[in-house]
CSV table of C-alpha atoms in Angstrom, one decimal:
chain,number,residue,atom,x,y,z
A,1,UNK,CA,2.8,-11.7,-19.7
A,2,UNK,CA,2.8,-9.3,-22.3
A,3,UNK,CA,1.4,-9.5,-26.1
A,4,UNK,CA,1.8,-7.3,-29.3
A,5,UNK,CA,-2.0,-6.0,-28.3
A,6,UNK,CA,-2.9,-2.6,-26.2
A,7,UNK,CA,-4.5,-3.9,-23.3
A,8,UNK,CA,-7.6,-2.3,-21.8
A,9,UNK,CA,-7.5,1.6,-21.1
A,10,UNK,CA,-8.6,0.7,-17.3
A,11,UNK,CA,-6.3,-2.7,-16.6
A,12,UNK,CA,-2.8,-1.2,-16.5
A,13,UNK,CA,-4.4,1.7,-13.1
A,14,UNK,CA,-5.6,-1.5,-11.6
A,15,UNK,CA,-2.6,-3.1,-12.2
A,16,UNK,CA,-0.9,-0.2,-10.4
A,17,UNK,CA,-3.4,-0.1,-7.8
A,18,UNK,CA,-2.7,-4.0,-7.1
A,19,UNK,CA,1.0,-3.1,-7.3
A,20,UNK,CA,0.5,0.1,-4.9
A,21,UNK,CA,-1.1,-2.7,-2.1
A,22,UNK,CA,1.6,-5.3,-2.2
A,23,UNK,CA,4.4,-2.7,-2.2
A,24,UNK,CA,3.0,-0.8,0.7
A,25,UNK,CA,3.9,-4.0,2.9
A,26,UNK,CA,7.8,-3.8,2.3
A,27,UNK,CA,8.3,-1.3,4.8
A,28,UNK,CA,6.6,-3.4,7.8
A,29,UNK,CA,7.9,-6.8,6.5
A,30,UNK,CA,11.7,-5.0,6.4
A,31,UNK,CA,10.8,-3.9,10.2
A,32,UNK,CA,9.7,-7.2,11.3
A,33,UNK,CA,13.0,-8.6,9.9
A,34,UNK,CA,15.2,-6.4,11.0
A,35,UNK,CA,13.6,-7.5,15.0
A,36,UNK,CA,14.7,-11.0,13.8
A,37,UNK,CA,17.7,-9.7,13.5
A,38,UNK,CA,18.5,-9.3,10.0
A,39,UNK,CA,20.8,-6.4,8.7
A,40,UNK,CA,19.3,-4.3,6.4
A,41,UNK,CA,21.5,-5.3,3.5
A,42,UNK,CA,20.9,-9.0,4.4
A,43,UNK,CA,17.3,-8.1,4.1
A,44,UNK,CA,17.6,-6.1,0.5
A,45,UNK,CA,20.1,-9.1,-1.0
A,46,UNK,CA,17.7,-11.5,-0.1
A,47,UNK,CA,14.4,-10.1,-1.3
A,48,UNK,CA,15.5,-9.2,-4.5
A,49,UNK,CA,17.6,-12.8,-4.9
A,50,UNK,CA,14.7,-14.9,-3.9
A,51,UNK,CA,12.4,-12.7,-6.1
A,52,UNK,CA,14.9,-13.5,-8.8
A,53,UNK,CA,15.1,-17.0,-8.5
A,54,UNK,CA,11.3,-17.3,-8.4
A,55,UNK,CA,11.0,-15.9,-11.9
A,56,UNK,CA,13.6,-17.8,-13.3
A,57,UNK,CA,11.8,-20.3,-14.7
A,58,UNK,CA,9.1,-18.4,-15.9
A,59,UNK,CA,12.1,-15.9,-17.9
A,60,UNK,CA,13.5,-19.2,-19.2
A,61,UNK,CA,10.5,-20.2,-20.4
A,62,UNK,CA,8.7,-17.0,-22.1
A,63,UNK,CA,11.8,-15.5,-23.1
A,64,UNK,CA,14.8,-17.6,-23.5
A,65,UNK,CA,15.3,-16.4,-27.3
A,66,UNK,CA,15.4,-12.8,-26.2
A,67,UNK,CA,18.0,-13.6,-23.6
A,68,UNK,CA,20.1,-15.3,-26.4
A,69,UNK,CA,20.0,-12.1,-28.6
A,70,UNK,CA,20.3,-9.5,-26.2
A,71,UNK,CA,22.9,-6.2,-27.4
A,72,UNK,CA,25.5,-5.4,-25.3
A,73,UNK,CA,23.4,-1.7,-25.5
A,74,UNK,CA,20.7,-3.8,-23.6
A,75,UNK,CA,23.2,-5.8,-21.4
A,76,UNK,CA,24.4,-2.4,-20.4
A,77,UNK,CA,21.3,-0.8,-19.7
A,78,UNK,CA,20.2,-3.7,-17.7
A,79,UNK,CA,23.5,-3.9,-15.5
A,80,UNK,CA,22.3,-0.2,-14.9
A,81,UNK,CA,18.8,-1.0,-13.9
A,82,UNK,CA,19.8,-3.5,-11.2
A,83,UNK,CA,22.5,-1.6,-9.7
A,84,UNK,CA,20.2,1.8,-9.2
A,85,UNK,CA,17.6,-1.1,-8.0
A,86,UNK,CA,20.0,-2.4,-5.7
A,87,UNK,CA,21.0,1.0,-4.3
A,88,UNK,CA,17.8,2.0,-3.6
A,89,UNK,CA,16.8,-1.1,-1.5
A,90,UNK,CA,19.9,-1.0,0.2
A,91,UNK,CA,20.1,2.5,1.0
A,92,UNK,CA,16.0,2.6,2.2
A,93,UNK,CA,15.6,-0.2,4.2
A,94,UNK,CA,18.5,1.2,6.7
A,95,UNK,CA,16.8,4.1,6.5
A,96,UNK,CA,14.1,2.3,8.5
A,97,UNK,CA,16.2,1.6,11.1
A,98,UNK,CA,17.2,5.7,11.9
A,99,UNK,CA,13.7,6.9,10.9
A,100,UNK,CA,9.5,6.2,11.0
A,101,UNK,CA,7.6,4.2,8.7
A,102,UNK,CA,5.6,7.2,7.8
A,103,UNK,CA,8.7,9.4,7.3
A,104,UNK,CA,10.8,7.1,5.2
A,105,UNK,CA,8.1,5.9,2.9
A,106,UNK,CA,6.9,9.7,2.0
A,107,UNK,CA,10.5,10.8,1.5
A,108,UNK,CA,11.5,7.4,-1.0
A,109,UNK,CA,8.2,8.1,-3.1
A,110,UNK,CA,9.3,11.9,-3.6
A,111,UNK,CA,11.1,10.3,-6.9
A,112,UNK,CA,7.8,11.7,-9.1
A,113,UNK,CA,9.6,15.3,-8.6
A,114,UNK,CA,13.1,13.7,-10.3
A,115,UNK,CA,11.4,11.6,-12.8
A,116,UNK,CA,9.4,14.6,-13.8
A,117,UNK,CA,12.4,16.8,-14.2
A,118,UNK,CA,14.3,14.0,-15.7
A,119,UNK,CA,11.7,12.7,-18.2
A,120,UNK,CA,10.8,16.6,-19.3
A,121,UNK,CA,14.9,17.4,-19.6
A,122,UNK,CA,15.8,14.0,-21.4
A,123,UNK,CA,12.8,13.0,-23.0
A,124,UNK,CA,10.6,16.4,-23.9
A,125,UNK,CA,7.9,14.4,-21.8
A,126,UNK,CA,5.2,17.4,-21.0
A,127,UNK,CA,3.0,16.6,-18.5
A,128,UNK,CA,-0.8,17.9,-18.9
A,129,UNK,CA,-2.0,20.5,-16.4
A,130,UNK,CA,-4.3,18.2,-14.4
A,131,UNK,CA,-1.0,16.2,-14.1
A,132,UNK,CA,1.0,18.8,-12.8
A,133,UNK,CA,-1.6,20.0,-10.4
A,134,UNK,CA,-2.2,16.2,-9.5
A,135,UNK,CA,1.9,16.8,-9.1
A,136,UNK,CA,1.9,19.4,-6.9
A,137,UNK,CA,-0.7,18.3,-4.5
A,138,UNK,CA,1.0,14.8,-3.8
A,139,UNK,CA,4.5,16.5,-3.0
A,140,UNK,CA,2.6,18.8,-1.1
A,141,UNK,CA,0.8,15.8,1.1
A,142,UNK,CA,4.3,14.0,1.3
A,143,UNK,CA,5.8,17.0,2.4
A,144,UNK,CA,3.5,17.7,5.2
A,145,UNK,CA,3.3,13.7,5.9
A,146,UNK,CA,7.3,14.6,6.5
A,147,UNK,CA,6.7,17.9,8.8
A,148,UNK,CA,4.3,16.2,11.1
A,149,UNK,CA,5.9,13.3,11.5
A,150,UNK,CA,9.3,15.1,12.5
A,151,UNK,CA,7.2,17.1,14.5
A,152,UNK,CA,5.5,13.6,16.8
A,153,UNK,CA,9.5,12.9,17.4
A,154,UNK,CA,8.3,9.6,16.5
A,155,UNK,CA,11.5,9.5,14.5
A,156,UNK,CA,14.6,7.1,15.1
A,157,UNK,CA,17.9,7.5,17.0
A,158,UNK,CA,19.4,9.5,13.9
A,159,UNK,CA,16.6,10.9,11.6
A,160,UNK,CA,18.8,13.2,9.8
A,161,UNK,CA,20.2,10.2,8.5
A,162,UNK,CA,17.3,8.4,8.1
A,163,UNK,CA,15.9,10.9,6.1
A,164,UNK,CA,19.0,11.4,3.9
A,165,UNK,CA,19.4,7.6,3.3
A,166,UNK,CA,15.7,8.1,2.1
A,167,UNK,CA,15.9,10.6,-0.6
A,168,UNK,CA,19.0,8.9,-1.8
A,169,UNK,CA,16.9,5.7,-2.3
A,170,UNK,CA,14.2,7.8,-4.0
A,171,UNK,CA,16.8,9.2,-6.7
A,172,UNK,CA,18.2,5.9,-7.3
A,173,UNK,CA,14.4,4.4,-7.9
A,174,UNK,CA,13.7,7.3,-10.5
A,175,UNK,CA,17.2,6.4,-12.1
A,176,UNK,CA,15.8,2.7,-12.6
A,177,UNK,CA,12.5,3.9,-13.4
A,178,UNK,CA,13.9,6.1,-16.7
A,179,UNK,CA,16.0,3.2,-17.6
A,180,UNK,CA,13.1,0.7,-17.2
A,181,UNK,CA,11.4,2.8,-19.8
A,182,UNK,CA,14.1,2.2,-22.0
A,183,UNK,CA,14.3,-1.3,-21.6
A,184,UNK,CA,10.5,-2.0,-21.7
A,185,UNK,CA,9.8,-0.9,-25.2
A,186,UNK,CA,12.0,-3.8,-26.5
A,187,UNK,CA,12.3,-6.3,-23.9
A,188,UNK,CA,9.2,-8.7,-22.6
A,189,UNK,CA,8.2,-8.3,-18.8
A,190,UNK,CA,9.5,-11.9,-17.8
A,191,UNK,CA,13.2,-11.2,-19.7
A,192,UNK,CA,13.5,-7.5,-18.1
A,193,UNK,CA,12.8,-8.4,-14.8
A,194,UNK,CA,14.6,-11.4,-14.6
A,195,UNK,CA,17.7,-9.8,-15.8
A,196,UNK,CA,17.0,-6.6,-13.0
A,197,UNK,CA,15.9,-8.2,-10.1
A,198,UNK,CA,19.1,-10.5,-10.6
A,199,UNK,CA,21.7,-8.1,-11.2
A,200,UNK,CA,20.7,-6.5,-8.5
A,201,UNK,CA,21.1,-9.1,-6.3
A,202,UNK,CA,24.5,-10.2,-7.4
A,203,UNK,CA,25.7,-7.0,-6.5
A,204,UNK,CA,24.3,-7.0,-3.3
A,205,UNK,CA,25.6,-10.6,-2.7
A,206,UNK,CA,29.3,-8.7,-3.4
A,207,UNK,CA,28.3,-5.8,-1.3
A,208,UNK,CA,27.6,-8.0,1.7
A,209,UNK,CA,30.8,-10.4,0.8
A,210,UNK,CA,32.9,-7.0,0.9
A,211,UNK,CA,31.6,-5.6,3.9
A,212,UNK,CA,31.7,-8.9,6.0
A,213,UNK,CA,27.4,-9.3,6.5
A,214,UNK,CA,26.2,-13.0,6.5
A,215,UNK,CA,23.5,-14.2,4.9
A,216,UNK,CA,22.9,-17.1,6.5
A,217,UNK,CA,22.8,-18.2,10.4
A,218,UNK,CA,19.3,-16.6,11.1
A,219,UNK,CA,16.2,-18.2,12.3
A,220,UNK,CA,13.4,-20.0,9.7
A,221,UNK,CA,10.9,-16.6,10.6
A,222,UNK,CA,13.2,-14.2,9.4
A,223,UNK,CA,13.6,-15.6,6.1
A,224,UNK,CA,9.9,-16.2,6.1
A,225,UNK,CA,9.4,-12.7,5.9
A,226,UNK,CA,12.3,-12.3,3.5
A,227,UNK,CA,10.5,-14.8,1.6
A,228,UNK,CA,7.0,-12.4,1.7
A,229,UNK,CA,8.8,-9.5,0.7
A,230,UNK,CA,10.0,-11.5,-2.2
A,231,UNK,CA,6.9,-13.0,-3.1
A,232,UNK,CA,4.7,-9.8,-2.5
A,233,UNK,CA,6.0,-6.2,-2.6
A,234,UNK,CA,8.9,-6.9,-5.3
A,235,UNK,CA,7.0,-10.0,-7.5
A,236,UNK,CA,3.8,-8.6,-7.3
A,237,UNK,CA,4.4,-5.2,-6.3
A,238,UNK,CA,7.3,-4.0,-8.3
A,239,UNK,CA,6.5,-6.3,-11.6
A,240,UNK,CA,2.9,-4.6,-11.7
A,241,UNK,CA,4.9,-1.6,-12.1
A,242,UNK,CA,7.1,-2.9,-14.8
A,243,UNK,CA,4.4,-4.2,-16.5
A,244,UNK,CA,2.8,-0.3,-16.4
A,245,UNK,CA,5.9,1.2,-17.9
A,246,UNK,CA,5.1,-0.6,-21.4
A,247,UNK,CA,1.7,1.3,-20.9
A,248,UNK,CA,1.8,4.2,-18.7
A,249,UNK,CA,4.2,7.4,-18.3
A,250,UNK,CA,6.8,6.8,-16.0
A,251,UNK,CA,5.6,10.0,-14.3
A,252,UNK,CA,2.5,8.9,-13.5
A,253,UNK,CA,3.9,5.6,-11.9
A,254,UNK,CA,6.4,8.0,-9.5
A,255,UNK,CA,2.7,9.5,-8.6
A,256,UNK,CA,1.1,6.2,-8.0
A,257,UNK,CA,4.0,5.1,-6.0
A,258,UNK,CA,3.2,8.3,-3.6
A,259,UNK,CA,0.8,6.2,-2.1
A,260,UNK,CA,2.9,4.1,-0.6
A,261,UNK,CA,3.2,6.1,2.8
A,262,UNK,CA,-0.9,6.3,3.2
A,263,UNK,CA,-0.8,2.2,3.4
A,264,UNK,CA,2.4,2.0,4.9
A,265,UNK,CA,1.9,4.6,7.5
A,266,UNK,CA,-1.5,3.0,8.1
A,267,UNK,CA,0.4,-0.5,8.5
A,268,UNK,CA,2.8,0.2,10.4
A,269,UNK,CA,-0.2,2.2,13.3
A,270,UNK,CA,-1.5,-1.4,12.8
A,271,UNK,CA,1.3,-3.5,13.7
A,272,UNK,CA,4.0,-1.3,15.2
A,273,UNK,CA,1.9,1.5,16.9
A,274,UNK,CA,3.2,4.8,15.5
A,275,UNK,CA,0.4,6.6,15.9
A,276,UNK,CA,-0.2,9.5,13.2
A,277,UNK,CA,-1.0,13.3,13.6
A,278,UNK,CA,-4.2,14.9,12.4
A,279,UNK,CA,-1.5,16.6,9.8
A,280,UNK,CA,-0.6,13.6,8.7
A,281,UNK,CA,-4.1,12.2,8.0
A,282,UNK,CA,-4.5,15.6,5.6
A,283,UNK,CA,-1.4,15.1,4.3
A,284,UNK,CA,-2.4,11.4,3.5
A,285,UNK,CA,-6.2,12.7,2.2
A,286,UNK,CA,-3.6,15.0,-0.6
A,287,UNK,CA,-1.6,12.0,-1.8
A,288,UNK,CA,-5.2,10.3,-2.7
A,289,UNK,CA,-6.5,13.7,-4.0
A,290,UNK,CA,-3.3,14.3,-6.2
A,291,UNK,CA,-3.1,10.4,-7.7
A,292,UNK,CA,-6.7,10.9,-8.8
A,293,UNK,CA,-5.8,14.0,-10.7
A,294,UNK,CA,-3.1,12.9,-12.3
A,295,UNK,CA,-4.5,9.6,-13.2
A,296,UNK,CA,-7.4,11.9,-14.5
A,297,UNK,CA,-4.3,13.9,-16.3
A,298,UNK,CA,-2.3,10.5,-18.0
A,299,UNK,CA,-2.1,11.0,-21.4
């Protein structure tokens, strides 16, 4: 999956784009399963473990001598990765059960504004001006995505909590993108997200074990949809933005993620009928707007 050679300038933004697709299905597959009945942690335990065993093989195969000589630096790291990767599943998806599609996606994709700070304060990252104004227009869409929908009243029985559970999952994504950028320079896609994707999972499987929610007993449909989240927004979405962070700032993915809400929002008037406001379409139109500039602005 990845080689010693810089791949085309174009390929890792439609890798992201690809990425941007798949992921912007989790939030209706997570609704579907929680209607088959499937607690939310259930549902984050099992999309990441069935991602994990998936790409097992495949990380056996391509990188079985970098998992024999990982450091305990890397170990470490990884350990890290997965549990801010499992936090943020855990605490977003039950945010979907308090809150709207359209609201809990623009609020988990706000992580650009901490991976900004974090990357500038940690890593002297400077951002280019088109960036920043690419910056400021998406937080501005997702903010106004966020007014209007609150607004509607379209919101859950407890969207303060919702919302909070939200934000929560967006710091803990921006933790595991920072330490994914670590990782990347010196591990191979397959190794890095084999060793994520499963320590995540194992300490969801504890989580659930410790707080008494099953993982098994449910019906064949709702781990077919565990199954598509598996296969779809976390293989195909969330690898596609591993892959990127050997290539691309880890800003500018936090700004490509700010899609998300357009497709999920979108989605979820498709399947779910939560009708958006005209201020939510602008606010939508300023996400786009603002990825373009800062894809323009990627160093």
């Amino acid at each position: 999956m990845d080689s010693g050679k810089a791949p085309p300038r174009w390929l890792p933004f439609l890798v992201l784009g690809v990425g941007l697709l798949a992921i912007s299905f989790g939030a209706i597959l997570a609704r579907f399963a929680q209607g088959y009945g499937l607690p939310s942690l259930t549902i984050a335990t099992l999309r990441l473990g069935l991602a994990a065993l998936i790409i097992t093989p495949i990380a056996l195969w391509q990188s079985s001598r970098t998992l024999r000589t990982l450091s305990r630096g890397q170990i470490l790291l990884t350990c890290g990765a997965g549990f801010f990767l499992a936090l943020h599943f855990a605490t977003w998806i039950t945010s979907l059960e308090y809150t709207s599609v359209a609201s809990s996606t623009a609020l988990v994709t706000t992580n650009l504004l901490w991976v900004g700070i974090a990357s500038f304060l940690l890593f002297g990252d400077r951002p280019s001006r088109l960036m920043l104004v690419g910056i400021v227009i998406s937080l501005s869409g997702s903010g106004l995505i966020f007014w209007s929908d609150s607004r509607a009243s379209v919101s859950g029985s407890n969207p303060l909590l919702g919302n909070l559970l939200a934000i929560v999952g967006s710091w803990c994504f921006s933790a595991y993108l920072l330490i994914g950028r670590r990782l990347r320079a010196s591990l191979p896609l397959p190794a890095y997200v084999w060793l994520a994707y499963g320590s995540a999972a194992i300490l969801l499987v504890l989580a659930c074990q410790s707080s008494g929610t099953p993982l098994t007993g449910y019906s064949d449909a709702a781990y077919l949809v565990a199954l598509g989240m598996a296969l779809g927004p976390q293989l195909l979405g969330h690898t596609s933005y591993n892959w990127s962070l050997k290539h691309v700032s880890p800003t500018f993915i936090a700004v490509v993620t700010l899609g998300e809400p357009v497709g999920s929002a979108v989605l979820a008037w498709v399947f779910f009928g939560e009708a958006f406001a005209l201020w939510q379409g602008v606010g939508f139109v300023m996400l786009l707007v603002g990825i373009y500039l800062a894809a323009r602005g990627e160093r």
